[in-house]
Coordinates of C-alpha atoms in Angstrom, one line a residue:
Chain A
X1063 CA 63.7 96.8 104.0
X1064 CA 62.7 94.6 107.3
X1065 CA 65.0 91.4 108.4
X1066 CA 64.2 88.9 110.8
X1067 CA 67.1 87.8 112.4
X1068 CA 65.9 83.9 114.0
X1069 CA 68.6 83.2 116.7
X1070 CA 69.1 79.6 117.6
X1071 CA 71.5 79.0 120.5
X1072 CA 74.4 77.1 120.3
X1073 CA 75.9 76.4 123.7
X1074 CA 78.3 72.7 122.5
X1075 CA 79.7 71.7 119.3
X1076 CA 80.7 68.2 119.1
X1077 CA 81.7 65.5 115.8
X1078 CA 78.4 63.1 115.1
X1079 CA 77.2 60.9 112.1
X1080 CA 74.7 63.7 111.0
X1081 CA 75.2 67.6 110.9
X1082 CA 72.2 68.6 112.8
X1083 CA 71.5 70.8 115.9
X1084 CA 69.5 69.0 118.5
X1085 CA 69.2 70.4 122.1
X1086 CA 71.5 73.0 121.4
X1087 CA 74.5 70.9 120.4
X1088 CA 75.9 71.6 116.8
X1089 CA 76.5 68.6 115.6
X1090 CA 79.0 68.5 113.0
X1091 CA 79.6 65.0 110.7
X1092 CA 83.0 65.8 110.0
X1093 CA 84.2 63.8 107.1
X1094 CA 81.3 65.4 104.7
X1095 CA 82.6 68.9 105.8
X1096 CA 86.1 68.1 105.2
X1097 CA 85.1 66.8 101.8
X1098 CA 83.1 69.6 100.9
X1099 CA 85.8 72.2 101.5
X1100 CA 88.3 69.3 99.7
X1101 CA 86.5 69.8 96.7
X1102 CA 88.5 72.8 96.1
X1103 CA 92.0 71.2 94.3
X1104 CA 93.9 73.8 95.5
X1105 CA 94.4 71.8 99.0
X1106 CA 96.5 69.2 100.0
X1107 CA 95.1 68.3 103.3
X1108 CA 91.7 69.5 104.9
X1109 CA 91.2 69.0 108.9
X1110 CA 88.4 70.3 110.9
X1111 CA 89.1 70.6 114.4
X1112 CA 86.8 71.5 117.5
X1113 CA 87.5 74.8 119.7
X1114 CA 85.1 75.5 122.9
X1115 CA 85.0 78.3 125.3
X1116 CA 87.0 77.4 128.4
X1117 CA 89.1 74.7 126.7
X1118 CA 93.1 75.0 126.5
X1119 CA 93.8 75.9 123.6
X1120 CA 95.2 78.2 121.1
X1121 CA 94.3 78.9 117.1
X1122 CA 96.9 80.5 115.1
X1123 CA 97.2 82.1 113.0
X1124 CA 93.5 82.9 111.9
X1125 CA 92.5 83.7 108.3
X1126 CA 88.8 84.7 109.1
X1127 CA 85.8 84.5 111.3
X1128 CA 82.3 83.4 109.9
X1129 CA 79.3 83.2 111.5
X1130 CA 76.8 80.3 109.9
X1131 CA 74.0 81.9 108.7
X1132 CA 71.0 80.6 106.3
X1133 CA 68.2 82.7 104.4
X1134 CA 65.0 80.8 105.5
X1135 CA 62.5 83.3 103.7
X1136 CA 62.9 86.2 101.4
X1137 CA 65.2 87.2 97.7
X1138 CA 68.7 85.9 98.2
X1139 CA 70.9 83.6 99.9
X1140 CA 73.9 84.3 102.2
X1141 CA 76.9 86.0 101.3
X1142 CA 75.8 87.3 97.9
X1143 CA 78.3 86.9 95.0
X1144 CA 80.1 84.7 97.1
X1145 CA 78.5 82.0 97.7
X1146 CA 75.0 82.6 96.4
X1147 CA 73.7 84.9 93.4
X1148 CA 74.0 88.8 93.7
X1149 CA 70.0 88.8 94.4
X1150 CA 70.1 91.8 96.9
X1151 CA 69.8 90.4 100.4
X1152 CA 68.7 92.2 103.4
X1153 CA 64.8 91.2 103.9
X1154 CA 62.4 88.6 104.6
X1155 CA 63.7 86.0 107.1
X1156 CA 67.4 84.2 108.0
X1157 CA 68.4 82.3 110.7
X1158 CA 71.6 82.4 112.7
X1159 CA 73.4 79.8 114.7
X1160 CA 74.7 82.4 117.2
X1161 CA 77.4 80.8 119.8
X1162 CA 79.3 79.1 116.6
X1163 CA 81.4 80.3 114.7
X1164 CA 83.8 78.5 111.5
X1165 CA 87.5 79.9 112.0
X1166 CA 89.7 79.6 109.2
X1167 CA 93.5 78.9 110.6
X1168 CA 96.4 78.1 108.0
X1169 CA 99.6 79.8 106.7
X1170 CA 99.1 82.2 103.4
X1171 CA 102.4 84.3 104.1
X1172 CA 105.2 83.7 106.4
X1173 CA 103.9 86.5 109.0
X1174 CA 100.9 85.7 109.2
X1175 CA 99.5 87.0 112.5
X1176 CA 95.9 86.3 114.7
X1177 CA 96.1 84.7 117.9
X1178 CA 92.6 83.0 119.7
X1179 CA 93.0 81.3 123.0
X1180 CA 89.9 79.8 124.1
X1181 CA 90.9 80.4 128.0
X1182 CA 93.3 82.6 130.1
X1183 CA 94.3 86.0 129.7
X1184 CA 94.4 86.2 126.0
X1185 CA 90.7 84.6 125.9
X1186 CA 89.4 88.4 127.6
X1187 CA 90.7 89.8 124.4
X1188 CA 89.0 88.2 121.5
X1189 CA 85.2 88.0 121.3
X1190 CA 86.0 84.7 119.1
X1191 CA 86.8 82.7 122.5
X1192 CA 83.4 82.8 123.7
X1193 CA 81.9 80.6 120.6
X1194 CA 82.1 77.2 120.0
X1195 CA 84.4 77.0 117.4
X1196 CA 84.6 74.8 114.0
X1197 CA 87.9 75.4 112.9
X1198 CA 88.9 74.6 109.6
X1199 CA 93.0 74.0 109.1
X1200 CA 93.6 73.9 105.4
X1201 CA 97.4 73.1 104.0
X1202 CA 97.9 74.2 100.0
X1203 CA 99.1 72.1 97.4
X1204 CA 102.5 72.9 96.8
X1205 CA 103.4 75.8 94.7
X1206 CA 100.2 77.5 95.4
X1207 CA 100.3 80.8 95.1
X1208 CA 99.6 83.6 97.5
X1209 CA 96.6 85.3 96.1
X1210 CA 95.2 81.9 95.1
X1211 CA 95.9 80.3 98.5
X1212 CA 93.7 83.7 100.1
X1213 CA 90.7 83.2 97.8
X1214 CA 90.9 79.1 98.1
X1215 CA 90.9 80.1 102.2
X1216 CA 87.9 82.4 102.1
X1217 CA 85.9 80.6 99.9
X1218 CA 86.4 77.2 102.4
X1219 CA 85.2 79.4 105.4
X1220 CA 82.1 80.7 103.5
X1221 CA 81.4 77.2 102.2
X1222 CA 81.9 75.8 105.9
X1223 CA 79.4 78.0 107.0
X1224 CA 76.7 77.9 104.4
X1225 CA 77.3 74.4 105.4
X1226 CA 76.4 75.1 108.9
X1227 CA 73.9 77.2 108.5
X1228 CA 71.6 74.9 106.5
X1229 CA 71.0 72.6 109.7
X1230 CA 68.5 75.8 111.2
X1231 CA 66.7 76.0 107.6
X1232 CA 63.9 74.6 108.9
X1233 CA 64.6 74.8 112.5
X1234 CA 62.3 77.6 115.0
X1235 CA 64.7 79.9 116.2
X1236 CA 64.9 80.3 120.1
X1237 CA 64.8 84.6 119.6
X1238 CA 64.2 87.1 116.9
X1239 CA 65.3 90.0 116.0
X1240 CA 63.5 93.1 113.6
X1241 CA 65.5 95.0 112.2
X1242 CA 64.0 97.6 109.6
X1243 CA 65.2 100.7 107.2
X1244 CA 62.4 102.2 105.7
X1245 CA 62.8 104.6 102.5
X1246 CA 64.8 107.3 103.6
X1247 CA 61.3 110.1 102.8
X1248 CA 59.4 107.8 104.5
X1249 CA 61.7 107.5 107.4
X1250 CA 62.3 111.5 107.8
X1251 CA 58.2 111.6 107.7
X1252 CA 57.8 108.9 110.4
X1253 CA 60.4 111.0 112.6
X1254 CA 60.3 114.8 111.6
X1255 CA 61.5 115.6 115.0
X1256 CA 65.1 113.1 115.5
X1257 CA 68.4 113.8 113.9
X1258 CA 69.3 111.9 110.8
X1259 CA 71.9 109.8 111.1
X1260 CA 74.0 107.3 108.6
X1261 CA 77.0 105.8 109.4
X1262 CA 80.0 105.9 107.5
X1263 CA 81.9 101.8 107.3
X1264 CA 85.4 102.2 105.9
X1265 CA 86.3 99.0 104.0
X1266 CA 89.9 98.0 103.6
X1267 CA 90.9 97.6 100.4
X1268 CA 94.3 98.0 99.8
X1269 CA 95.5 94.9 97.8
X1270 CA 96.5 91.0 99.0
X1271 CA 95.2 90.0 102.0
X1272 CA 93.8 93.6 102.3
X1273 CA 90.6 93.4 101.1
X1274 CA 86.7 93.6 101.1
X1275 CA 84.2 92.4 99.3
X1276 CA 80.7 93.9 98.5
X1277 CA 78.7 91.5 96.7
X1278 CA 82.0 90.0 95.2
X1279 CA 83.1 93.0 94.3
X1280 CA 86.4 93.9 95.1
X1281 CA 85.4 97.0 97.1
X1282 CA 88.8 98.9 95.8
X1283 CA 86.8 99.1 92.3
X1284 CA 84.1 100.6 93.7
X1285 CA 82.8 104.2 94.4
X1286 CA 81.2 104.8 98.0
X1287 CA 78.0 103.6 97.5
X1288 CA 74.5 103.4 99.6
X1289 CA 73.7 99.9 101.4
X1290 CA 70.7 98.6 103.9
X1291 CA 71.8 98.0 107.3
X1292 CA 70.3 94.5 106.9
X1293 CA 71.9 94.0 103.7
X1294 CA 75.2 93.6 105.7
X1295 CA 73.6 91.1 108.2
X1296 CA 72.9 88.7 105.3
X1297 CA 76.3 88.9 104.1
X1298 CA 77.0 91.3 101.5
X1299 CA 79.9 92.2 102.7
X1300 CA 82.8 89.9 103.8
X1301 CA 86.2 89.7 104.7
X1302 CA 89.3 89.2 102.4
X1303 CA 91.7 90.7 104.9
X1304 CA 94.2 88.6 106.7
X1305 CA 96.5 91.4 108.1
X1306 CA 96.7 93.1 111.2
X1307 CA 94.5 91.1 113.2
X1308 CA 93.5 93.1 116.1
X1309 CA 92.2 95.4 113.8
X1310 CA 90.8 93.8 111.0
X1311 CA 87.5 92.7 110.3
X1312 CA 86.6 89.8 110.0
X1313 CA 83.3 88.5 108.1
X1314 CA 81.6 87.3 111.7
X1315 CA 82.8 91.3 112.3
X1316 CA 80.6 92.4 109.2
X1317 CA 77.8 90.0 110.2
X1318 CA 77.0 91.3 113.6
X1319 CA 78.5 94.8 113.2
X1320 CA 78.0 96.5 116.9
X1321 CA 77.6 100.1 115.0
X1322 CA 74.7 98.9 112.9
X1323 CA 73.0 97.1 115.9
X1324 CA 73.4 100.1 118.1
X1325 CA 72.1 102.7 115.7
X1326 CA 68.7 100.3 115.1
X1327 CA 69.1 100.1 119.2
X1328 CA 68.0 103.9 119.2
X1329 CA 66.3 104.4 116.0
X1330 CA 63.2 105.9 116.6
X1331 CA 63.8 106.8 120.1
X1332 CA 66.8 108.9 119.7
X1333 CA 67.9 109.0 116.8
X1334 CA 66.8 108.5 112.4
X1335 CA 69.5 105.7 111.1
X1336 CA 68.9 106.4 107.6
X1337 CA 71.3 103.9 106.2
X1338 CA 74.9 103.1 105.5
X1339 CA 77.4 104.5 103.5
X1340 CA 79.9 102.2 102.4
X1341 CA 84.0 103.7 101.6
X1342 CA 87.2 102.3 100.7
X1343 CA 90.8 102.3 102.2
X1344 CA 92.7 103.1 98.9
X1345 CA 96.6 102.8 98.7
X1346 CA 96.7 105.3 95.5
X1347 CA 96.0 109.2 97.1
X1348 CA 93.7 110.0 94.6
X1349 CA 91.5 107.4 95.1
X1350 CA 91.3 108.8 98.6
X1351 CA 90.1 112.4 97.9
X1352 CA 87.6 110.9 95.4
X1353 CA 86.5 108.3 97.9
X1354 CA 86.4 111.0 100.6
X1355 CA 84.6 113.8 98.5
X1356 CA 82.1 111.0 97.1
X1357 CA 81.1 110.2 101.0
X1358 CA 80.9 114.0 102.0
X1359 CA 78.8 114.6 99.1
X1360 CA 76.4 111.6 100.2
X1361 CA 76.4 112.2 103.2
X1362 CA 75.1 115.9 102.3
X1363 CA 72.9 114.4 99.6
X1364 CA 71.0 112.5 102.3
X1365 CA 70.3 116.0 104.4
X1366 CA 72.2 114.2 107.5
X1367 CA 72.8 115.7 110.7
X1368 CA 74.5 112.9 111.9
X1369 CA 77.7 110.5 111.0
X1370 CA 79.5 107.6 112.7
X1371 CA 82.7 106.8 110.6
X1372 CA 84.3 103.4 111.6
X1373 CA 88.0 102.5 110.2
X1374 CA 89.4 99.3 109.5
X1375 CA 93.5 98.8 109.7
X1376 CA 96.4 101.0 110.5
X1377 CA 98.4 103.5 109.1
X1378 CA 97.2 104.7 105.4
X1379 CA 93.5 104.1 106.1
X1380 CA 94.2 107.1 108.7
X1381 CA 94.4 109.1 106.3
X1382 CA 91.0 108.7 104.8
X1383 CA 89.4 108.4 108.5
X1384 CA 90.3 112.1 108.6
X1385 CA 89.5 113.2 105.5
X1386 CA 86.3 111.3 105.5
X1387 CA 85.5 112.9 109.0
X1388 CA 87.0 116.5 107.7
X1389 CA 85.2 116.9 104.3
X1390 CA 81.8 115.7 106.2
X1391 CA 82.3 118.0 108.9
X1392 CA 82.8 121.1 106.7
X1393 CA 79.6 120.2 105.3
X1394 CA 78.0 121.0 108.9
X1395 CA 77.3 117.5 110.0
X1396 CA 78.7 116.4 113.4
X1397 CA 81.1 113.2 112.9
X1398 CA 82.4 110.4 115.1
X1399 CA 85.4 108.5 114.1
X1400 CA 86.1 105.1 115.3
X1401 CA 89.3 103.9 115.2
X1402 CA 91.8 101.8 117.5
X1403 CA 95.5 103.0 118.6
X1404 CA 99.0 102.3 117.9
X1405 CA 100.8 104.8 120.5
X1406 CA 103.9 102.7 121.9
X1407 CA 103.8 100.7 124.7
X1408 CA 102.8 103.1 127.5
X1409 CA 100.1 104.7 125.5
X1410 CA 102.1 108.0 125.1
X1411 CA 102.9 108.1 121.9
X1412 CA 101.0 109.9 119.0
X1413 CA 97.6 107.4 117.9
X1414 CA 97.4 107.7 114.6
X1415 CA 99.7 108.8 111.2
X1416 CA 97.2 111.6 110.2
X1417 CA 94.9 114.1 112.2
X1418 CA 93.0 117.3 112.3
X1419 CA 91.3 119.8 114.7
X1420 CA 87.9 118.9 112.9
X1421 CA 88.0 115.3 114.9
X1422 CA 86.8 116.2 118.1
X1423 CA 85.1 113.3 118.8
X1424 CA 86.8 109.9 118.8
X1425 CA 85.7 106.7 120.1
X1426 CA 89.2 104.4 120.6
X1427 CA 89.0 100.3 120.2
X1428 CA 91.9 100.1 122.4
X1429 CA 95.9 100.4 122.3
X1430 CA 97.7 97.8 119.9
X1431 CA 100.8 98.1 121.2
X1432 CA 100.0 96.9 124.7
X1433 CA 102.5 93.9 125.9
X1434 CA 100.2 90.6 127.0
X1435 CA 101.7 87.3 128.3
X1436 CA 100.1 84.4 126.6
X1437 CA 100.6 81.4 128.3
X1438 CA 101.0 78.1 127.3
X1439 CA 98.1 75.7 125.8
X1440 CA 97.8 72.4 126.1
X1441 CA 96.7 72.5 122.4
X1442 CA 97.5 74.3 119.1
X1443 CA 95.4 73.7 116.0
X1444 CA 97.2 75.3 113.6
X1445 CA 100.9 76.0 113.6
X1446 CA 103.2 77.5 116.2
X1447 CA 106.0 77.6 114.4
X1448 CA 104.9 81.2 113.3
X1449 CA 103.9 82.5 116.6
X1450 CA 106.9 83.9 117.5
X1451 CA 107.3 86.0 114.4
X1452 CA 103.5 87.0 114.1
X1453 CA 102.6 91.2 114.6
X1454 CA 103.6 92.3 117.7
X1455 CA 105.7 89.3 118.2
X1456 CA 109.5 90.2 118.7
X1457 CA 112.6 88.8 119.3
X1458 CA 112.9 86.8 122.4
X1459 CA 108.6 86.6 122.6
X1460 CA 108.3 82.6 123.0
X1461 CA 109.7 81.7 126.2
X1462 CA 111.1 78.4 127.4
X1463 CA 107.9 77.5 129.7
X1464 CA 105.8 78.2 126.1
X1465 CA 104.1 81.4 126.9
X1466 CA 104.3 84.3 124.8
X1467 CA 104.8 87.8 125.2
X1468 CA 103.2 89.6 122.4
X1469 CA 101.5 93.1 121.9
X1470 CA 97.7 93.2 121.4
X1471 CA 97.8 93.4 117.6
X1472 CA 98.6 89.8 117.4
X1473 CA 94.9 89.3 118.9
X1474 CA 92.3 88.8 116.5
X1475 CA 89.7 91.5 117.3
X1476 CA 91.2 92.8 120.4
X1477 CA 91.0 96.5 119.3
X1478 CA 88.4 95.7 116.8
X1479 CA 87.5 99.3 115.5
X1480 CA 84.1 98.9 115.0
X1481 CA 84.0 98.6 118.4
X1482 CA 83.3 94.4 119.1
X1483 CA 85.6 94.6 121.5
X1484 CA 85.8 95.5 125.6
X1485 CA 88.9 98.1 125.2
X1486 CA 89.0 102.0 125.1
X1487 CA 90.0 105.4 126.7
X1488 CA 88.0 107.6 127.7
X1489 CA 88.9 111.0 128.6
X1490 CA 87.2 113.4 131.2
Chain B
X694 CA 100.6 113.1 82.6
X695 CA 103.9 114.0 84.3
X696 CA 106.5 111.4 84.8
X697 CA 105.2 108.8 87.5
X698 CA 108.8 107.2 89.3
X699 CA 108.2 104.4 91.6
X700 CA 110.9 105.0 94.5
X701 CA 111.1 101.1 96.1
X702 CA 113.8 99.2 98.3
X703 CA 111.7 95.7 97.6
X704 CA 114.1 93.8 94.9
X705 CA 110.5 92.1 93.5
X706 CA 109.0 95.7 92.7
X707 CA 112.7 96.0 91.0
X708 CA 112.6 93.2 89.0
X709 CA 109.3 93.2 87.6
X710 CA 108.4 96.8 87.3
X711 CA 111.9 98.6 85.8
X712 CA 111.1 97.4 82.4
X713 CA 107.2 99.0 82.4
X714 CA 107.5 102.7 84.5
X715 CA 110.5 104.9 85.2
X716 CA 111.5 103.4 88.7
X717 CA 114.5 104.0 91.6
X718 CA 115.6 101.5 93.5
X719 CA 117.4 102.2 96.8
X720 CA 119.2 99.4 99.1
X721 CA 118.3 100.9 102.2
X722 CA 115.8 100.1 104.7
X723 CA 112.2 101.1 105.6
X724 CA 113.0 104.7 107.5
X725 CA 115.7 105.6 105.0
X726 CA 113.2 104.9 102.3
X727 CA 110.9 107.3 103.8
X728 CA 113.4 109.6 104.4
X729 CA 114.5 109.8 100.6
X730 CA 110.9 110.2 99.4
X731 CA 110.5 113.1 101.8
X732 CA 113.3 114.8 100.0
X733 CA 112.2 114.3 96.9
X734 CA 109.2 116.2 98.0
X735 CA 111.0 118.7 99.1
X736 CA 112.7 119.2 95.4
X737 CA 109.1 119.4 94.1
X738 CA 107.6 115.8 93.9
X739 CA 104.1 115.3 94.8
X740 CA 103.8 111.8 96.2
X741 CA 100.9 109.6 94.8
X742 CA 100.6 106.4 97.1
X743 CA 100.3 106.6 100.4
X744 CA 103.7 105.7 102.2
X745 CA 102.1 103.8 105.2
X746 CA 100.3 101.3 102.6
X747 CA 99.2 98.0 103.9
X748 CA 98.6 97.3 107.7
X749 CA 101.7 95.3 107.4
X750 CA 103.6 97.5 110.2
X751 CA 107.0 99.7 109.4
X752 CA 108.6 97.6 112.0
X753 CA 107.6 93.8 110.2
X754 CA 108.3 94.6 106.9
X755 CA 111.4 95.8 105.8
X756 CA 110.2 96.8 102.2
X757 CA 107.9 99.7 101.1
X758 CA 107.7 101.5 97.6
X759 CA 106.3 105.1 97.2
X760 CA 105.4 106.0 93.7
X761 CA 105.9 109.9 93.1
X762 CA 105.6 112.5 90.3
X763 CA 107.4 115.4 89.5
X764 CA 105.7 118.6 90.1
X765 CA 106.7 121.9 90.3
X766 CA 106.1 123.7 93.6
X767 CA 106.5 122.1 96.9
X768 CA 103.2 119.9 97.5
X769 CA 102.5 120.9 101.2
X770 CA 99.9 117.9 101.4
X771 CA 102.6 115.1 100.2
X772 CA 104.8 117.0 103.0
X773 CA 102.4 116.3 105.9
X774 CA 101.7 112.8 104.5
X775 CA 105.8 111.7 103.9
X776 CA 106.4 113.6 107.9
X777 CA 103.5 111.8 109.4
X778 CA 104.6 108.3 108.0
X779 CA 108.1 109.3 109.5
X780 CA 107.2 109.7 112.7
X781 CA 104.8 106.5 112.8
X782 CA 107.4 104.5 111.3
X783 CA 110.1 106.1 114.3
X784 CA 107.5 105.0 117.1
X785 CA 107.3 101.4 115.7
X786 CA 110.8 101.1 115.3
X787 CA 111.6 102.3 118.3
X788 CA 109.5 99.7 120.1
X789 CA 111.2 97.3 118.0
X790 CA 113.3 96.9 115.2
X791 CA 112.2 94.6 112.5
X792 CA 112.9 90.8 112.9
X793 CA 115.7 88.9 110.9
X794 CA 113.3 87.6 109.0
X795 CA 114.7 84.4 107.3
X796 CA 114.1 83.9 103.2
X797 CA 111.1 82.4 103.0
X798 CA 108.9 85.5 105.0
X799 CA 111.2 87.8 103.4
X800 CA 110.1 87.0 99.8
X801 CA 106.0 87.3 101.6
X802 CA 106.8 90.9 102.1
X803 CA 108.1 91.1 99.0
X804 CA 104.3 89.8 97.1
X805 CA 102.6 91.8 99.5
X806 CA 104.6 95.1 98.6
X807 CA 104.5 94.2 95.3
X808 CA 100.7 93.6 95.3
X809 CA 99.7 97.0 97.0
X810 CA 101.4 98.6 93.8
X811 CA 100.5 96.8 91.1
X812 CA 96.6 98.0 92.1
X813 CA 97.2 101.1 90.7
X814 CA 99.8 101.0 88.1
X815 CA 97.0 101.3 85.7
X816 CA 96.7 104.3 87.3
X817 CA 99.9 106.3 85.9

């Protein structure tokens, strides 16, 4: 399966009478937008509001990140089951509006948590500060509830940026990209001599505001399954998780996953990338030692010598990033977990809720308990009044002068465990 | 199928489950919780959901239900599991106890708790 990823370079985003890019400005018309995404009854009010690297301001508390991406040759459209049909994605040609990015900001529950600040300290944190953001603030009708409110939410951000995406249909991108996954015989024929490797994505999939979807299905429904690399840069797998924002990830997370980029980075040279295996993050245990078996087996199926196992969340899915990197490595194939760390504010305290002798090589997004000082903005699109009680906010966080002390966790992506982040240990 | 008992200190998982599976409810808080599921492991119950379920942390919500079943030796796996939980939940707390929460964020908790165990109650 071969992609071309067309890159068109966004470096403004500004309000205009047409959506159209021109001289790489974004140019958003912003009352068909908000109309589009008010086609959905279940809002009362749609605003769109304009975010761009450097400017004061603060977006809280984010649903969702998605990059606008359009499929300009080849089966399928963007985000399969979602927004287009379940056509398998993955090949021919799409083009990406990379610099941009739609955030989705609005209140689902009470705590919800995910801080961006386009400038200061906080800005270093979040990858999302260096795009020019579209941000979409979306209040329910009254009485809405929860799991409605989520879906209405997701579905606006994927509609925003199938929106978006459409203005570089036609348009010659600035860069591209190949990115190609032969058949796995032909692959191991083309090169006998370099270590077969896969990589193991750990989906969370827990429950509200905890899950992922694989070509619209809920991924907690699913068995671990086999997926193209490219399959996942068109969109086939996107974000329904609004909790713990430093470690979540987000569909712009899923569209430009570093793992996959890396592994095509040295496939061929260093390395076979075979494929992906796609897992969930199961709240019922044995789901979790099917899930975990089912990858092990896979992964042996596939004659790997290889894995990278990335995590998404904390607490319970620790539990199947060690048993996904235990039953893998008792079937004699070297494993990598990634995963991020909650181990108290000075970095002492034990990582993770689960461990095991056989994972002996771990690659850390980052401690999500470390304190930051947030200062003020001179803007907030969204709503403050949750700020104060969002993760890693605690009593006494919002000061009189505005800034806020929080940990890292109230970040969106700041210990991204897939790595789209700057943070980690390292030990020598 | 041995008995399934959902162990919960969230009043929603209370009042909408008690009538459908055998269920214990406890007014205590997030550690005790724990605490009592872990000796109910150690009386021979094997412990079926995971006790850290949801990234919401043990220091933001104050509600968590554990659904167990009765076995008959001690289950050294649900062991590890419940003492691992403990400790994770003792290093969040101990950064910070969990926020008086007013009503409204309260009753979130409550859905989300809720919603992390109704996924697998057709599991039982």
């Amino acid at each position: 399966m071969r992609l071309e990823l067309g890159y068109l370079f966004i470096e403004d985003v500004q309000f205009g009478e047409e959506t159209k890019l021109e001289n790489k400005t974004l140019y958003v018309n912003k009352d068909e937008l908000v109309n589009l995404i008010k086609e959905d009854e279940h809002f009362e009010k749609v605003d769109l509001e304009l975010a761009r690297p450097g400017e004061s301001i603060r977006i809280t508390p984010v649903k969702d990140v998605v990059e606008p991406r359009v499929k300009v040759e080849g089966p399928g459209g963007v985000f399969p089951g979602m927004i287009s049909k379940v056509d398998t994605v993955g090949s021919g040609k799409t083009n990406v509006l990379k610099g941009c990015a739609v955030v989705t900001a609005g209140k689902i529950v009470g705590f919800q948590e995910g801080i961006i600040d386009m400038t200061g300290p906080g800005a270093d944190y979040t990858p999302f500060s260096k795009l020019n953001n579209v941000v979409l603030v979306c209040e329910p009708k009254e009485g809405l509830k929860q799991h409605e409110h989520e879906r209405a939410l997701r579905m606006a951000g994927f509609k925003a940026a199938t929106y978006l995406g459409e203005v570089a249909k036609n348009l010659t991108p600035d860069e591209v990209e190949i990115f190609e996954t032969e058949p796995m015989l032909e692959s191991i024929n083309k090169y006998p001599e370099l270590p077969k490797v896969a990589y193991v994505q750990m989906l969370q999939s827990q429950g509200l505001l905890h899950d992922t979807y694989v070509y619209g299905v809920d991924a907690k429904e699913s068995l671990p399954t086999i997926i193209y690399p490219t399959e996942i840069m068109d969109g086939a797998i996107v974000s329904g998780n609004c909790v713990s924002a430093c470690d979540k990830n987000t569909t712009y997370h899923h569209l430009n996953n570093p793992v996959v980029k890396d592994l095509f980075a040295k496939h061929g040279k260093e390395l076979n990338f075979i494929g992906v295996i796609i897992t969930n993050e199961n709240v019922y245990l044995a789901d979790k030692e099917r899930s975990s078996n089912w990858t092990a087996k896979l992964a042996e199926f596939l004659g790997l010598d290889g894995v990278l196992v990335s995590q998404e969340g904390f607490g319970n899915p620790d539990t199947d990033l060690i048993m996904n990197c235990k039953k893998i490595e008792q079937k004699g194939i070297k494993t990598v977990i990634i995963t991020d760390e909650y181990a108290g504010r000075d970095g002492a305290s034990q990582s993770l809720a689960d461990a095991d002798p056989l994972a002996n090589a771990v690659v850390t997004g980052g401690n999500a308990n470390e304190v930051i000082t947030l200062p003020p903005m001179d803007k907030i699109i969204g709503d403050t009044s949750y700020v104060d009680t969002i993760a890693g906010g605690f009593d006494g966080s919002l000061k009189e002068d505005g800034s806020i002390v929080v940990e890292l966790q109230a970040i969106t992506g700041a210990t991204n465990e897939l790595g789209f982040n700057k943070l980690t240990a390292k030990g020598y | 199928m041995t008995k399934s008992i959902i162990i919960t200190n969230n009043p929603l998982v209370e009042n909408r489950l008690k009538e459908k599976v055998f269920l214990e409810y406890y007014d205590v808080g997030y550690l005790k919780l724990l605490e009592i599921v872990r000796d109910k492991v150690h009386l021979g119950y094997k412990i079926l959901t995971h006790p850290l379920s949801g990234s919401v942390k043990p220091n933001e919500t104050p509600y968590k239900t554990v659904i167990v079943s009765k076995d008959n030796n001690l289950d050294t796996e649900s062991l590890m599991i419940i003492e691992n939980s403990i400790v994770t939940t003792k290093k969040l707390l101990d950064i910070n106890n969990t926020p008086p929460w007013n009503e409204e964020i309260l009753k979130d908790f409550q859905v989300i708790d809720l919603s992390l165990i109704e996924g697998v109650l057709y599991r039982l």
